[in-house]
Amino acid sequence: MEDLENKVDGITMPAENSQVSVENSNESSNEPETISFADLGLDEITLAAIEKKGFKVPSPIQVLAIPRLLNGDANVIAKARTGTGKTAAFGLPLVQDLREESDHVRAIILEPTRELAMQTATEMASFTTGKYPRTAVVYGGASMRALRRGVEIVVGTPGRVQDLIDRGVLDISKIDYFILDEGDEMLDMGFIEDIENIFECANQDCRVLLFSATVPQEILKIAQRFMGEYEIVEEEGFEEEPLLIEQKYWVMRESEKVDALVRLIDISPDFFGLVFVQRKSDADYVSKSLDERGYEAAALHGDIPQGQREKILARFRSKKTRILVATDVAARGIDIEGVTHVVNYEL
């Protein structure tokens, strides 16, 4: 393979259809120079937004992805774990490149859940210091006013994006960027057909960026079909820190479960937790049972209107609600710090 002289602080950028990785600096015996966001090719406006956000140094996946998105036209599969800063890895280059007003959508970002879509849209807006680019988030129940006024970036769930395309409300035939976030999660949730249909409607010359914690065979099939030449980039040498989780299970009759859950809450100082159930009716029942006993609990499932769901999550984040009883699908993509317990009420 030819050695391309495209480098960021000694990191060589390879040709397409290759795989590249960056090792954690902790693995090296020689202390490397610290790479800054400025080294990655971001301009002064974007760097000011980064400083305002409080970011200090780029994460490994940002070091790998940002220069590739700012330079050239390579399609990229980025293997990135949750919490590694991948939203900034694609968001910062997008905000920098799409800073002028456009009469059409220039980037589509697909997320597996409405909560993740909202989080990503909020993060994109926080990177934007001027009027543009404008970002709209689309999901079931969300207003389409921003979309009608005109935006450069659309963030949404596959089902909603497909619906808006079918209704002629959303046109992605001229986009420059197609970003598929949490690719493996979307496959697990059965969105593969929607994703393929959306790809068919997109500008065939757009850049495709796929972020996924794992790269299963199904992801590679999508890449081979829609991405043409691409690079796979990933952080190398990372070792998962052992999770400090104590796991227990209790065997009991169905009629004893609520009392057992109450006892668990009572013996746990500052209980702040998620309780997973199978059905929407179970979420309502368990939440009501806890509420009647004086506990700050709320239910979260697909039948709850979106506006109310957002209020429930806001109360949970602020710990005004200490117990969130949810179906696992409804709770996907929730990013809450400080949770002390996760209870699988039933398997």
Tab-separated table of C-alpha atoms in Angstrom:
chain	number	residue	atom	x	y	z
A	1	MET	CA	0.000	0.000	0.000
A	2	GLU	CA	1.273	3.426	-0.873
A	3	ASP	CA	2.295	5.571	2.050
A	4	LEU	CA	0.203	8.718	1.892
A	5	GLU	CA	1.849	11.733	3.476
A	6	ASN	CA	-1.342	12.706	5.268
A	7	LYS	CA	-0.389	12.904	8.923
A	8	VAL	CA	-1.636	14.261	12.220
A	9	ASP	CA	1.160	14.419	14.771
A	10	GLY	CA	2.756	11.290	13.442
A	11	ILE	CA	-0.461	9.347	12.762
A	12	THR	CA	-0.410	8.191	9.122
A	13	MET	CA	-3.689	8.366	7.236
A	14	PRO	CA	-3.994	5.244	5.035
A	15	ALA	CA	-5.608	4.733	1.685
A	16	GLU	CA	-9.213	3.529	1.307
A	17	ASN	CA	-10.382	-0.045	1.990
A	18	SER	CA	-7.950	-0.352	4.864
A	19	GLN	CA	-8.085	-0.569	8.612
A	20	VAL	CA	-6.274	1.760	10.981
A	21	SER	CA	-6.101	2.102	14.719
A	22	VAL	CA	-4.702	4.385	17.354
A	23	GLU	CA	-3.154	2.984	20.502
A	24	ASN	CA	-3.880	4.423	23.904
A	25	SER	CA	-0.940	6.538	24.997
A	26	ASN	CA	-0.950	4.642	28.302
A	27	GLU	CA	0.208	1.546	26.437
A	28	SER	CA	3.389	3.208	25.193
A	29	SER	CA	6.619	3.306	27.147
A	30	ASN	CA	7.593	6.575	25.471
A	31	GLU	CA	5.333	9.440	26.447
A	32	PRO	CA	3.940	10.848	23.155
A	33	GLU	CA	3.169	14.472	22.502
A	34	THR	CA	-0.401	15.344	23.421
A	35	ILE	CA	-2.561	15.860	20.343
A	36	SER	CA	-4.785	18.930	20.552
A	37	PHE	CA	-8.031	19.708	18.759
A	38	ALA	CA	-6.141	22.361	16.758
A	39	ASP	CA	-3.831	19.619	15.419
A	40	LEU	CA	-6.840	17.882	13.866
A	41	GLY	CA	-7.558	20.689	11.408
A	42	LEU	CA	-10.462	22.397	13.176
A	43	ASP	CA	-10.739	26.141	12.600
A	44	GLU	CA	-10.829	28.944	15.154
A	45	ILE	CA	-14.636	29.154	15.284
A	46	THR	CA	-14.968	25.426	15.998
A	47	LEU	CA	-12.107	25.536	18.515
A	48	ALA	CA	-13.903	28.339	20.361
A	49	ALA	CA	-17.031	26.154	20.563
A	50	ILE	CA	-14.911	23.281	21.887
A	51	GLU	CA	-13.372	25.514	24.542
A	52	LYS	CA	-16.815	26.696	25.591
A	53	LYS	CA	-17.884	23.066	25.937
A	54	GLY	CA	-14.907	22.429	28.207
A	55	PHE	CA	-13.276	19.769	26.026
A	56	LYS	CA	-9.533	19.588	26.740
A	57	VAL	CA	-7.952	16.914	24.536
A	58	PRO	CA	-9.516	14.792	21.788
A	59	SER	CA	-10.358	11.157	22.437
A	60	PRO	CA	-8.689	8.473	20.273
A	61	ILE	CA	-11.752	8.060	18.060
A	62	GLN	CA	-11.853	11.835	17.539
A	63	VAL	CA	-8.157	11.818	16.570
A	64	LEU	CA	-8.904	9.133	14.001
A	65	ALA	CA	-12.195	10.440	12.614
A	66	ILE	CA	-12.011	14.254	12.583
A	67	PRO	CA	-9.065	14.677	10.144
A	68	ARG	CA	-10.608	12.116	7.783
A	69	LEU	CA	-13.891	13.977	7.688
A	70	LEU	CA	-12.223	17.343	7.186
A	71	ASN	CA	-9.848	16.135	4.470
A	72	GLY	CA	-10.670	14.150	1.365
A	73	ASP	CA	-13.839	12.226	0.679
A	74	ALA	CA	-13.267	8.800	2.245
A	75	ASN	CA	-16.185	6.804	3.618
A	76	VAL	CA	-15.482	5.640	7.175
A	77	ILE	CA	-16.595	2.889	9.528
A	78	ALA	CA	-15.568	3.934	13.028
A	79	LYS	CA	-15.567	1.285	15.724
A	80	ALA	CA	-16.376	3.350	18.792
A	81	ARG	CA	-17.605	2.399	22.221
A	82	THR	CA	-20.340	4.350	23.992
A	83	GLY	CA	-18.873	7.285	25.885
A	84	THR	CA	-15.806	7.767	23.656
A	85	GLY	CA	-16.942	11.093	22.196
A	86	LYS	CA	-18.159	9.835	18.838
A	87	THR	CA	-20.865	12.510	18.521
A	88	ALA	CA	-18.135	15.148	18.513
A	89	ALA	CA	-16.070	12.946	16.186
A	90	PHE	CA	-18.616	13.440	13.402
A	91	GLY	CA	-20.413	16.510	14.743
A	92	LEU	CA	-17.499	18.942	14.845
A	93	PRO	CA	-16.444	18.397	11.205
A	94	LEU	CA	-20.082	18.653	10.084
A	95	VAL	CA	-20.658	21.930	11.911
A	96	GLN	CA	-17.430	23.336	10.470
A	97	ASP	CA	-18.180	22.253	6.897
A	98	LEU	CA	-21.874	23.194	6.817
A	99	ARG	CA	-21.604	26.703	8.204
A	100	GLU	CA	-23.396	28.427	5.316
A	101	GLU	CA	-27.121	28.578	4.682
A	102	SER	CA	-28.417	25.992	2.225
A	103	ASP	CA	-31.730	25.566	0.443
A	104	HIS	CA	-31.636	21.800	0.983
A	105	VAL	CA	-30.718	19.255	3.655
A	106	ARG	CA	-26.989	18.539	3.546
A	107	ALA	CA	-26.596	15.877	6.237
A	108	ILE	CA	-28.764	13.109	7.688
A	109	ILE	CA	-27.910	11.434	11.004
A	110	LEU	CA	-29.796	8.238	11.883
A	111	GLU	CA	-30.140	7.205	15.530
A	112	PRO	CA	-31.840	4.060	16.886
A	113	THR	CA	-34.073	5.824	19.456
A	114	ARG	CA	-35.771	9.179	19.849
A	115	GLU	CA	-33.834	9.802	23.073
A	116	LEU	CA	-30.509	9.348	21.266
A	117	ALA	CA	-31.755	11.498	18.387
A	118	MET	CA	-32.611	14.301	20.809
A	119	GLN	CA	-29.274	13.988	22.600
A	120	THR	CA	-27.366	14.120	19.318
A	121	ALA	CA	-29.348	17.123	18.042
A	122	THR	CA	-28.724	18.960	21.314
A	123	GLU	CA	-25.016	18.179	21.101
A	124	MET	CA	-24.860	19.355	17.470
A	125	ALA	CA	-26.523	22.624	18.453
A	126	SER	CA	-23.972	23.096	21.245
A	127	PHE	CA	-21.149	22.909	18.672
A	128	THR	CA	-22.784	25.658	16.599
A	129	THR	CA	-21.761	29.200	17.531
A	130	GLY	CA	-23.430	31.083	14.681
A	131	LYS	CA	-26.769	30.872	12.896
A	132	TYR	CA	-25.731	27.946	10.718
A	133	PRO	CA	-25.847	25.044	10.368
A	134	ARG	CA	-29.420	24.615	11.535
A	135	THR	CA	-30.312	21.223	13.026
A	136	ALA	CA	-33.744	19.599	13.254
A	137	VAL	CA	-34.603	16.418	15.133
A	138	VAL	CA	-37.409	14.233	13.759
A	139	TYR	CA	-39.182	11.360	15.505
A	140	GLY	CA	-42.750	10.299	16.126
A	141	GLY	CA	-44.633	13.148	17.762
A	142	ALA	CA	-41.985	15.812	17.099
A	143	SER	CA	-42.934	19.110	15.469
A	144	MET	CA	-41.875	19.571	11.847
A	145	ARG	CA	-41.830	23.390	11.951
A	146	ALA	CA	-38.011	23.577	11.904
A	147	LEU	CA	-37.871	21.160	8.982
A	148	ARG	CA	-40.321	23.291	6.979
A	149	ARG	CA	-38.343	26.490	7.713
A	150	GLY	CA	-35.197	24.893	6.318
A	151	VAL	CA	-32.270	23.117	7.948
A	152	GLU	CA	-28.860	21.847	6.971
A	153	ILE	CA	-28.730	18.829	9.330
A	154	VAL	CA	-31.530	16.378	10.144
A	155	VAL	CA	-31.253	13.927	13.052
A	156	GLY	CA	-33.887	11.238	13.331
A	157	THR	CA	-34.952	7.664	13.863
A	158	PRO	CA	-35.090	5.405	10.770
A	159	GLY	CA	-38.845	4.872	10.911
A	160	ARG	CA	-39.652	8.578	11.144
A	161	VAL	CA	-37.114	9.561	8.490
A	162	GLN	CA	-38.536	6.945	6.115
A	163	ASP	CA	-42.066	8.199	6.822
A	164	LEU	CA	-41.125	11.817	6.040
A	165	ILE	CA	-39.355	10.759	2.835
A	166	ASP	CA	-42.423	8.748	1.735
A	167	ARG	CA	-44.660	11.779	2.405
A	168	GLY	CA	-42.410	14.085	0.410
A	169	VAL	CA	-41.609	16.229	3.461
A	170	LEU	CA	-37.913	15.285	3.599
A	171	ASP	CA	-35.625	15.239	0.557
A	172	ILE	CA	-32.164	13.725	1.034
A	173	SER	CA	-31.294	13.461	-2.661
A	174	LYS	CA	-28.727	16.281	-2.354
A	175	ILE	CA	-27.098	15.467	0.989
A	176	ASP	CA	-23.334	15.570	1.396
A	177	TYR	CA	-23.183	13.362	4.500
A	178	PHE	CA	-25.031	10.205	5.562
A	179	ILE	CA	-24.218	9.268	9.160
A	180	LEU	CA	-25.390	6.024	10.718
A	181	ASP	CA	-24.857	6.131	14.477
A	182	GLU	CA	-25.045	3.091	16.782
A	183	GLY	CA	-25.127	0.814	13.730
A	184	ASP	CA	-25.158	-2.449	15.656
A	185	GLU	CA	-28.011	-1.226	17.880
A	186	MET	CA	-30.092	-0.416	14.809
A	187	LEU	CA	-29.508	-3.877	13.421
A	188	ASP	CA	-30.536	-5.424	16.750
A	189	MET	CA	-33.732	-3.343	16.734
A	190	GLY	CA	-34.692	-4.518	13.240
A	191	PHE	CA	-34.125	-1.285	11.312
A	192	ILE	CA	-32.107	-2.881	8.518
A	193	GLU	CA	-34.894	-2.595	5.906
A	194	ASP	CA	-35.609	1.056	6.772
A	195	ILE	CA	-31.893	1.867	6.592
A	196	GLU	CA	-31.555	0.244	3.171
A	197	ASN	CA	-34.622	2.109	1.880
A	198	ILE	CA	-33.267	5.430	3.174
A	199	PHE	CA	-29.905	4.754	1.524
A	200	GLU	CA	-31.734	4.205	-1.762
A	201	CYS	CA	-33.276	7.699	-1.489
A	202	ALA	CA	-30.004	9.434	-0.603
A	203	ASN	CA	-27.520	11.162	-2.882
A	204	GLN	CA	-25.392	8.293	-4.177
A	205	ASP	CA	-22.279	10.494	-4.097
A	206	CYS	CA	-22.602	11.512	-0.430
A	207	ARG	CA	-20.005	10.521	2.157
A	208	VAL	CA	-21.117	7.697	4.411
A	209	LEU	CA	-19.931	7.565	8.020
A	210	LEU	CA	-20.899	4.569	10.122
A	211	PHE	CA	-20.282	4.494	13.883
A	212	SER	CA	-20.753	1.236	15.752
A	213	ALA	CA	-19.488	-0.344	18.973
A	214	THR	CA	-19.041	-3.616	17.075
A	215	VAL	CA	-18.717	-4.347	13.371
A	216	PRO	CA	-20.746	-7.518	12.733
A	217	GLN	CA	-21.116	-9.098	9.311
A	218	GLU	CA	-24.403	-7.286	8.689
A	219	ILE	CA	-22.631	-3.932	9.086
A	220	LEU	CA	-20.029	-4.983	6.526
A	221	LYS	CA	-22.801	-6.030	4.125
A	222	ILE	CA	-24.277	-2.526	4.335
A	223	ALA	CA	-20.809	-1.073	3.764
A	224	GLN	CA	-20.176	-3.241	0.719
A	225	ARG	CA	-23.540	-2.341	-0.780
A	226	PHE	CA	-23.674	1.407	-0.132
A	227	MET	CA	-20.221	2.715	0.801
A	228	GLY	CA	-17.949	1.725	-2.058
A	229	GLU	CA	-14.388	2.202	-0.853
A	230	TYR	CA	-14.138	2.772	2.886
A	231	GLU	CA	-11.782	2.718	5.843
A	232	ILE	CA	-12.352	1.005	9.186
A	233	VAL	CA	-10.845	2.925	12.080
A	234	GLU	CA	-10.758	1.907	15.715
A	235	GLU	CA	-8.962	2.581	18.953
A	236	GLU	CA	-6.379	-0.130	19.610
A	237	GLY	CA	-4.976	-1.409	22.857
A	238	PHE	CA	-8.024	-0.452	24.908
A	239	GLU	CA	-8.765	-2.706	27.837
A	240	GLU	CA	-12.145	-2.463	29.443
A	241	GLU	CA	-11.860	-1.455	33.076
A	242	PRO	CA	-13.488	-4.033	35.314
A	243	LEU	CA	-17.012	-2.922	36.075
A	244	LEU	CA	-17.627	-2.480	39.772
A	245	ILE	CA	-21.003	-4.169	39.639
A	246	GLU	CA	-22.327	-6.563	42.245
A	247	GLN	CA	-24.888	-8.916	40.738
A	248	LYS	CA	-27.550	-10.780	42.688
A	249	TYR	CA	-30.697	-12.675	41.873
A	250	TRP	CA	-33.679	-13.512	44.044
A	251	VAL	CA	-36.020	-16.455	43.400
A	252	MET	CA	-39.620	-15.854	44.454
A	253	ARG	CA	-43.274	-16.070	43.518
A	254	GLU	CA	-44.761	-13.406	41.236
A	255	SER	CA	-46.933	-12.096	44.076
A	256	GLU	CA	-43.843	-11.360	46.176
A	257	LYS	CA	-41.977	-9.224	43.641
A	258	VAL	CA	-43.280	-5.775	44.564
A	259	ASP	CA	-42.588	-6.316	48.272
A	260	ALA	CA	-39.102	-7.600	47.433
A	261	LEU	CA	-38.417	-4.534	45.281
A	262	VAL	CA	-39.574	-2.275	48.110
A	263	ARG	CA	-37.276	-4.083	50.518
A	264	LEU	CA	-34.334	-3.697	48.120
A	265	ILE	CA	-35.005	0.040	47.865
A	266	ASP	CA	-35.280	0.384	51.638
A	267	ILE	CA	-31.970	-1.338	52.396
A	268	SER	CA	-30.081	0.618	49.696
A	269	PRO	CA	-28.833	4.073	50.739
A	270	ASP	CA	-29.714	6.755	48.176
A	271	PHE	CA	-31.369	4.307	45.772
A	272	PHE	CA	-31.413	5.844	42.277
A	273	GLY	CA	-32.273	3.190	39.761
A	274	LEU	CA	-33.876	1.707	36.694
A	275	VAL	CA	-36.392	-1.125	36.964
A	276	PHE	CA	-36.832	-3.045	33.702
A	277	VAL	CA	-40.080	-4.852	32.933
A	278	GLN	CA	-41.356	-6.689	29.858
A	279	ARG	CA	-44.678	-5.012	29.099
A	280	LYS	CA	-46.129	-1.512	29.187
A	281	SER	CA	-48.839	-2.682	31.598
A	282	ASP	CA	-46.134	-4.014	33.930
A	283	ALA	CA	-44.392	-0.633	33.933
A	284	ASP	CA	-47.651	1.092	34.908
A	285	TYR	CA	-48.435	-1.516	37.579
A	286	VAL	CA	-45.022	-1.491	39.275
A	287	SER	CA	-44.753	2.302	39.114
A	288	LYS	CA	-48.229	2.731	40.618
A	289	SER	CA	-47.463	0.165	43.351
A	290	LEU	CA	-44.306	2.065	44.342
A	291	ASP	CA	-46.064	5.427	44.177
A	292	GLU	CA	-48.832	4.184	46.488
A	293	ARG	CA	-46.128	3.226	49.004
A	294	GLY	CA	-44.671	6.736	48.928
A	295	TYR	CA	-41.700	6.195	46.605
A	296	GLU	CA	-40.734	8.719	43.908
A	297	ALA	CA	-41.347	6.477	40.879
A	298	ALA	CA	-42.406	6.977	37.269
A	299	ALA	CA	-43.179	4.699	34.335
A	300	LEU	CA	-41.633	5.036	30.873
A	301	HIS	CA	-42.952	3.164	27.830
A	302	GLY	CA	-44.034	3.675	24.250
A	303	ASP	CA	-47.651	4.664	25.019
A	304	ILE	CA	-46.596	7.743	26.988
A	305	PRO	CA	-46.743	10.926	24.829
A	306	GLN	CA	-43.346	12.300	23.860
A	307	GLY	CA	-43.760	15.575	25.741
A	308	GLN	CA	-44.538	13.689	28.930
A	309	ARG	CA	-41.633	11.285	28.338
A	310	GLU	CA	-39.235	14.212	28.142
A	311	LYS	CA	-40.571	15.622	31.415
A	312	ILE	CA	-40.232	12.192	33.084
A	313	LEU	CA	-36.612	11.870	31.923
A	314	ALA	CA	-35.837	15.431	33.045
A	315	ARG	CA	-37.181	14.669	36.530
A	316	PHE	CA	-35.185	11.428	36.633
A	317	ARG	CA	-31.961	13.158	35.562
A	318	SER	CA	-32.431	15.759	38.305
A	319	LYS	CA	-33.217	12.939	40.791
A	320	LYS	CA	-36.633	14.367	41.596
A	321	THR	CA	-37.791	10.931	40.487
A	322	ARG	CA	-35.611	8.263	42.081
A	323	ILE	CA	-37.036	5.159	40.392
A	324	LEU	CA	-37.742	4.798	36.678
A	325	VAL	CA	-39.764	1.728	35.701
A	326	ALA	CA	-39.339	1.118	31.989
A	327	THR	CA	-39.605	-1.352	29.179
A	328	ASP	CA	-36.152	-1.982	27.752
A	329	VAL	CA	-37.060	-0.589	24.305
A	330	ALA	CA	-38.320	2.683	25.798
A	331	ALA	CA	-35.163	3.059	27.863
A	332	ARG	CA	-32.617	2.557	25.051
A	333	GLY	CA	-30.332	5.507	24.544
A	334	ILE	CA	-30.970	7.044	27.957
A	335	ASP	CA	-27.721	8.540	29.231
A	336	ILE	CA	-28.052	9.062	32.989
A	337	GLU	CA	-25.110	9.421	35.357
A	338	GLY	CA	-25.058	8.176	38.922
A	339	VAL	CA	-27.493	5.265	38.648
A	340	THR	CA	-26.947	3.005	41.680
A	341	HIS	CA	-29.156	0.044	40.760
A	342	VAL	CA	-30.509	-1.686	37.659
A	343	VAL	CA	-33.258	-4.153	38.519
A	344	ASN	CA	-34.531	-6.722	36.039
A	345	TYR	CA	-37.991	-7.132	37.519
A	346	GLU	CA	-38.573	-9.996	35.099
A	347	LEU	CA	-36.463	-11.650	32.420
